[in-house]
XYZ file of C-alpha atoms in Angstrom:
441
model
C 128.720 -15.756 42.541
C 129.452 -16.001 38.813
C 127.218 -13.944 36.509
C 127.325 -14.411 32.745
C 125.586 -11.816 30.572
C 125.211 -12.419 26.866
C 124.475 -10.136 23.908
C 124.139 -6.836 25.772
C 124.547 -3.717 23.634
C 127.137 -1.741 25.573
C 127.503 2.017 25.324
C 130.379 3.169 27.508
C 131.487 6.808 27.128
C 134.327 6.218 29.625
C 136.117 3.758 27.357
C 134.562 4.831 24.071
C 133.561 1.250 23.321
C 130.123 0.554 21.880
C 128.704 -2.699 20.592
C 127.253 -6.089 21.418
C 129.275 -7.977 24.005
C 129.355 -10.850 26.472
C 130.785 -10.422 29.937
C 131.390 -12.429 33.055
C 131.190 -10.938 36.533
C 133.029 -12.974 39.143
C 132.510 -12.022 42.779
C 131.684 -8.433 41.812
C 134.612 -8.003 39.392
C 134.318 -7.893 35.605
C 136.427 -10.931 34.760
C 135.971 -10.986 30.989
C 134.478 -8.623 28.434
C 134.305 -9.734 24.810
C 132.829 -7.613 22.031
C 131.346 -9.443 19.069
C 133.369 -9.150 15.875
C 130.259 -9.064 13.718
C 127.878 -6.522 15.136
C 124.177 -6.344 14.326
C 122.440 -2.963 14.141
C 120.720 -2.759 17.491
C 117.595 -1.160 16.088
C 117.009 -4.252 13.927
C 117.041 -6.636 16.837
C 113.928 -7.772 18.670
C 113.399 -6.414 22.165
C 112.440 -8.886 24.840
C 112.729 -9.254 28.567
C 115.943 -10.673 29.919
C 115.902 -14.351 30.531
C 118.065 -15.781 33.242
C 119.017 -19.312 34.084
C 120.289 -19.944 37.579
C 122.755 -22.680 38.258
C 124.605 -23.517 41.418
C 126.580 -20.384 42.339
C 126.039 -18.852 38.904
C 123.482 -16.887 36.885
C 123.235 -16.693 33.100
C 121.383 -13.722 31.605
C 120.344 -13.342 27.979
C 120.399 -9.588 27.375
C 119.566 -9.748 23.684
C 117.944 -6.484 22.638
C 118.923 -4.709 25.840
C 121.414 -1.949 26.551
C 124.168 -1.923 29.151
C 125.558 1.358 30.476
C 127.961 2.359 33.247
C 126.100 3.167 36.454
C 124.666 6.681 36.298
C 125.940 9.556 38.443
C 123.575 12.058 40.046
C 125.543 15.122 41.071
C 122.574 16.768 42.792
C 120.703 14.700 45.391
C 119.180 15.442 48.769
C 119.477 12.402 51.047
C 118.249 14.434 54.057
C 120.274 12.467 56.639
C 121.363 13.605 59.184
C 118.487 15.525 60.699
C 115.552 15.007 58.348
C 115.148 11.246 58.415
C 111.361 11.644 58.309
C 111.843 12.800 54.690
C 114.558 10.370 53.556
C 117.481 8.361 54.866
C 120.751 7.326 53.308
C 119.418 3.765 53.178
C 116.153 4.594 51.387
C 117.685 7.301 49.211
C 120.460 5.079 47.872
C 118.009 2.222 47.250
C 115.847 4.659 45.272
C 118.962 5.752 43.394
C 119.810 2.196 42.358
C 116.234 1.614 41.250
C 116.589 4.667 39.026
C 119.911 3.491 37.583
C 122.200 5.695 39.688
C 125.171 3.926 41.222
C 126.667 7.181 42.512
C 125.002 10.195 44.112
C 126.282 13.500 45.464
C 124.320 14.577 48.528
C 123.805 18.265 49.199
C 124.822 19.976 52.406
C 121.442 21.255 53.647
C 121.084 18.627 56.351
C 120.716 19.233 60.088
C 123.348 19.866 61.189
C 124.586 21.365 57.934
C 127.501 19.558 56.341
C 129.946 22.345 57.149
C 132.229 20.354 59.473
C 134.296 17.206 58.878
C 132.293 15.399 61.575
C 129.119 15.608 59.493
C 131.008 14.479 56.389
C 132.446 11.502 58.282
C 128.975 10.609 59.541
C 127.521 10.616 56.018
C 130.346 8.474 54.657
C 130.154 6.011 57.548
C 126.386 5.716 57.233
C 126.673 5.220 53.474
C 129.251 2.478 53.949
C 127.047 0.756 56.513
C 123.603 1.125 54.914
C 124.074 2.535 51.416
C 123.404 0.664 48.186
C 125.509 2.951 45.983
C 128.477 5.305 46.202
C 127.744 8.495 48.145
C 129.836 11.613 47.612
C 129.165 14.393 50.139
C 128.904 18.008 48.974
C 130.102 20.419 51.635
C 128.570 23.790 52.441
C 130.151 26.877 50.921
C 129.332 28.923 54.010
C 128.865 28.023 57.635
C 125.279 27.143 58.380
C 124.345 28.014 54.759
C 124.037 31.596 56.036
C 126.171 33.139 53.302
C 128.280 35.112 55.752
C 131.447 33.130 56.481
C 133.230 30.511 54.405
C 133.341 26.975 55.695
C 136.696 25.246 56.179
C 136.689 24.050 52.610
C 140.139 22.465 52.565
C 139.379 20.455 55.703
C 136.037 19.362 54.293
C 137.753 18.278 51.073
C 140.191 16.173 53.086
C 137.256 14.645 54.966
C 135.684 13.497 51.698
C 133.630 16.317 50.169
C 133.877 16.414 46.374
C 132.255 19.809 45.792
C 130.744 22.767 47.635
C 127.273 24.253 47.479
C 124.805 26.178 49.594
C 122.065 24.624 47.456
C 118.659 25.754 48.602
C 120.160 29.118 49.508
C 122.103 31.476 47.251
C 125.389 33.069 48.270
C 124.224 36.669 47.993
C 127.519 38.261 49.070
C 129.689 38.604 45.955
C 132.930 38.834 47.927
C 132.121 35.581 49.728
C 131.416 33.919 46.377
C 134.678 35.238 44.966
C 136.622 33.759 47.889
C 134.748 30.477 47.570
C 135.647 30.204 43.888
C 139.300 30.968 44.601
C 139.519 28.371 47.377
C 137.680 25.763 45.348
C 140.105 26.268 42.479
C 143.062 25.827 44.839
C 141.790 22.570 46.346
C 140.300 21.092 43.156
C 136.670 20.815 44.238
C 134.090 22.772 42.231
C 131.499 25.256 43.411
C 127.917 24.257 42.545
C 125.954 27.487 42.510
C 122.293 27.860 43.419
C 121.562 30.936 41.313
C 118.794 32.971 42.870
C 118.536 36.569 43.961
C 116.305 36.293 47.008
C 115.513 40.001 46.892
C 113.987 39.518 43.453
C 112.282 36.268 44.475
C 110.675 38.143 47.384
C 108.675 35.199 48.770
C 107.367 34.205 45.346
C 106.072 30.657 44.942
C 105.946 30.063 41.159
C 107.041 31.592 37.864
C 105.844 35.159 37.380
C 103.439 35.385 34.461
C 99.895 34.881 33.278
C 99.327 31.708 35.284
C 100.576 33.181 38.562
C 98.275 36.145 37.958
C 95.327 33.843 37.193
C 95.955 31.691 40.281
C 96.542 34.698 42.506
C 99.992 33.448 43.505
C 103.045 35.630 44.021
C 105.448 35.110 41.126
C 109.214 34.881 40.854
C 110.667 36.709 37.825
C 113.144 34.863 35.609
C 115.595 37.643 36.404
C 115.967 36.186 39.901
C 117.909 33.273 38.398
C 119.505 35.104 35.493
C 120.997 37.980 37.508
C 122.905 35.529 39.692
C 123.979 33.405 36.742
C 125.451 36.566 35.214
C 127.199 37.541 38.449
C 128.752 34.127 38.964
C 129.897 33.954 35.351
C 131.646 37.307 35.767
C 133.375 36.101 38.937
C 134.402 32.843 37.277
C 135.750 34.737 34.276
C 137.749 37.306 36.245
C 139.267 34.839 38.701
C 139.566 31.918 36.255
C 137.846 29.564 38.667
C 135.651 26.622 37.576
C 131.958 27.114 38.251
C 129.013 24.742 37.924
C 125.506 26.202 37.648
C 122.811 24.044 39.250
C 119.249 23.407 37.996
C 119.191 25.772 34.999
C 115.574 26.578 34.169
C 115.402 29.667 31.938
C 116.271 30.627 28.371
C 117.997 33.747 29.639
C 120.349 31.685 31.800
C 121.122 29.444 28.839
C 121.988 32.449 26.665
C 124.386 33.705 29.345
C 126.038 30.296 29.783
C 126.387 29.814 26.029
C 128.091 33.178 25.631
C 130.390 32.478 28.583
C 131.466 29.145 27.147
C 132.193 30.767 23.798
C 134.443 33.222 25.640
C 136.318 30.409 27.359
C 134.923 30.896 30.864
C 135.441 27.639 32.859
C 131.737 27.055 33.418
C 129.513 23.982 33.299
C 125.797 23.597 33.873
C 123.090 21.112 34.730
C 119.348 20.920 34.359
C 116.748 18.489 35.682
C 114.103 16.354 33.942
C 111.211 18.454 35.217
C 112.580 21.527 33.443
C 112.566 19.896 30.001
C 109.407 17.871 30.641
C 107.009 20.273 32.402
C 106.048 23.931 32.217
C 104.366 26.258 34.692
C 101.052 24.785 33.489
C 101.738 21.861 35.829
C 101.024 24.181 38.764
C 97.425 24.649 37.609
C 94.977 23.447 40.209
C 97.485 24.486 42.875
C 99.454 21.263 42.421
C 102.058 21.460 45.166
C 103.945 18.486 43.708
C 104.907 20.788 40.834
C 106.282 23.438 43.198
C 110.058 23.578 42.796
C 112.874 26.095 43.122
C 113.728 27.500 40.630
C 110.108 27.342 39.501
C 108.848 25.653 36.342
C 108.740 28.149 33.515
C 107.276 28.576 30.029
C 107.224 26.465 26.883
C 109.860 28.787 25.398
C 112.168 28.012 28.328
C 111.475 24.293 28.086
C 112.375 24.230 24.394
C 115.513 26.291 25.055
C 116.644 23.765 27.654
C 116.201 20.894 25.213
C 118.186 22.770 22.581
C 120.915 23.526 25.140
C 121.171 19.836 25.987
C 121.459 19.017 22.300
C 124.133 21.646 21.623
C 126.150 20.864 24.751
C 125.573 24.199 26.461
C 124.111 22.155 29.325
C 126.567 19.417 30.298
C 124.700 17.342 32.865
C 121.269 16.035 33.711
C 120.808 15.814 37.475
C 117.744 14.894 39.503
C 117.689 17.502 42.300
C 115.964 14.672 44.184
C 114.105 16.487 46.984
C 111.968 14.063 49.008
C 109.443 15.483 51.471
C 106.922 14.166 53.934
C 103.363 14.155 52.581
C 102.266 16.665 55.229
C 104.677 19.242 53.802
C 102.936 19.114 50.421
C 99.298 18.701 51.554
C 99.008 22.354 52.535
C 98.015 25.561 50.706
C 100.351 26.178 47.752
C 102.003 29.198 49.354
C 102.970 27.128 52.401
C 104.185 23.999 50.596
C 107.884 23.184 50.447
C 109.744 23.074 47.139
C 110.925 19.887 45.518
C 110.278 16.710 43.544
C 111.235 13.159 44.481
C 113.136 12.433 41.298
C 115.587 9.545 41.540
C 113.181 6.846 40.367
C 111.803 8.691 37.335
C 114.698 10.868 36.109
C 116.289 8.453 33.642
C 113.037 7.308 32.063
C 111.891 10.926 31.694
C 115.229 11.770 30.103
C 114.836 8.944 27.601
C 112.018 11.043 26.127
C 114.815 13.165 24.661
C 116.136 10.094 22.854
C 112.735 8.919 21.650
C 112.053 12.447 20.355
C 115.403 12.659 18.547
C 116.782 15.487 20.685
C 119.742 13.400 21.883
C 121.277 10.112 20.850
C 121.393 7.434 23.514
C 125.184 7.856 23.684
C 124.853 11.628 24.223
C 122.313 11.064 26.984
C 124.520 8.556 28.800
C 127.454 10.952 28.581
C 125.424 13.595 30.424
C 124.650 11.080 33.155
C 128.156 9.606 33.516
C 131.336 11.039 32.005
C 130.418 14.705 32.312
C 129.507 14.694 36.025
C 132.572 12.552 36.806
C 134.831 15.082 35.049
C 133.244 18.072 36.749
C 133.500 16.465 40.182
C 136.994 15.046 39.611
C 135.886 11.581 40.702
C 137.360 8.484 39.135
C 135.052 6.142 37.264
C 136.468 3.454 35.002
C 133.417 2.434 33.007
C 132.860 -1.160 31.949
C 136.344 -2.693 31.912
C 137.949 -6.033 32.666
C 139.438 -6.216 36.127
C 137.244 -3.444 37.535
C 134.263 -3.560 39.870
C 130.947 -4.187 38.162
C 129.325 -0.751 38.161
C 126.699 -1.002 35.451
C 123.022 -1.157 34.582
C 120.939 -3.147 32.108
C 118.134 -1.193 30.431
C 115.234 -1.841 28.084
C 114.738 1.558 26.469
C 111.444 0.476 24.877
C 109.741 -1.122 27.847
C 106.728 0.893 29.002
C 105.743 1.310 32.622
C 103.434 3.467 34.703
C 104.704 5.701 37.486
C 103.133 4.724 40.800
C 104.387 6.887 43.649
C 103.187 4.333 46.199
C 105.780 1.920 44.802
C 108.629 4.400 45.243
C 111.391 3.119 47.467
C 112.146 6.699 48.382
C 110.230 7.939 51.406
C 109.349 10.971 49.314
C 106.195 10.348 47.277
C 106.063 13.962 46.060
C 106.008 13.681 42.285
C 104.002 15.425 39.561
C 104.532 12.365 37.336
C 102.296 9.941 39.201
C 100.264 7.945 36.673
C 102.467 8.915 33.736
C 103.234 6.246 31.151
C 106.990 6.221 30.539
C 109.113 4.358 28.031
C 112.430 2.914 29.183
C 113.050 0.810 32.283
C 116.051 -0.084 34.416
C 115.981 -3.893 34.625
C 119.133 -4.724 36.569
C 121.881 -2.870 38.395
C 125.243 -4.217 39.466
C 127.313 -2.501 42.140
C 130.292 -4.675 42.955
C 128.999 -7.794 44.673
C 125.509 -6.340 44.970
C 122.986 -7.332 42.306
C 119.646 -5.517 42.051
C 117.025 -7.218 39.917
C 114.043 -5.061 38.889
C 112.939 -7.157 35.900
C 109.651 -8.191 37.412
C 108.635 -4.818 38.811
């Protein structure tokens, strides 16, 4: 199949090339890529839906007014398989990823059995090769069974295909265990992704501690639960000179600690998720279990701090923390509901709000979804280049659409964004020989 795409405005932080270009994809490979000598300011060009003309064994697409980016990378996804296929499978999760613009996802280790042995890693990779629609990079467990007591065989898991290590969903409370994990991860070149939570401070809390938790009569979790562990892990990273990545940053206090650590040269990176710069604890009002996440949604001050941290570069990555659940696990009293948002299909459009609001440029946003996670994870991505596999998306950043959870490809319909009007839509995704066309959705 020959695919010709004309007049796409390419932003590629991998190659550093930006501008209007034509390209030809031949049998899944980018055969030619030609940038226009005379560029037109993209903002002055009319936006319209892509038009395609199909010929025998070929497709021509007019992408005038549309953007083209490298496929996005989500370094924090829960695909649930093996063990929790009633929540999500590798097949449905990777299809949801593609629909959201992600051509690569890193799946966390809290499956059943836990991904703490090479056999589980091999299973995930084999299943992804057989049924997956995008690249899947397994994240191995830091400790056996996610129990925080004994390190997993990290070197063996790395050889099996794990790109990072995390006990996400559970913190590593034992500081000596975390020290050893950081040292081993440094030696084998696979980062630690830390779930920063002090469970003694959380003490069965279910939302942010404050006025709203008091009003709703719900047990709160103090911000210190996250911040104490961020501080501890920064100290360990600093003393043992080991790279550390902080997952799902949600508080201003954590941001202040990370900023100071970076200024001191500590090898630390950080991520946040769209719900933390889009929502506040107000979303929990009415006992909305779809807004129950861990760490919990916080205040407007925290939300603004996260946006500023994204703008300044203190936060390096936007990840989804895609956490699909069965409807029965959310349709229960708030205290009993599980944590998590099904985020793959809304994350990019929600993040475009930062561009529309002038917080980030489109190039800065794409960098946080592509180059930065690839660097942190030490995975090779080439960007949009001649001779390489087509790994790219076509986007209309001005097209409006309404979130309808019933149309999610993910099995998880648990979203607080149902009914929201968003601006910015993934229209097409290319992953090698696979072509995903969402223009008419």
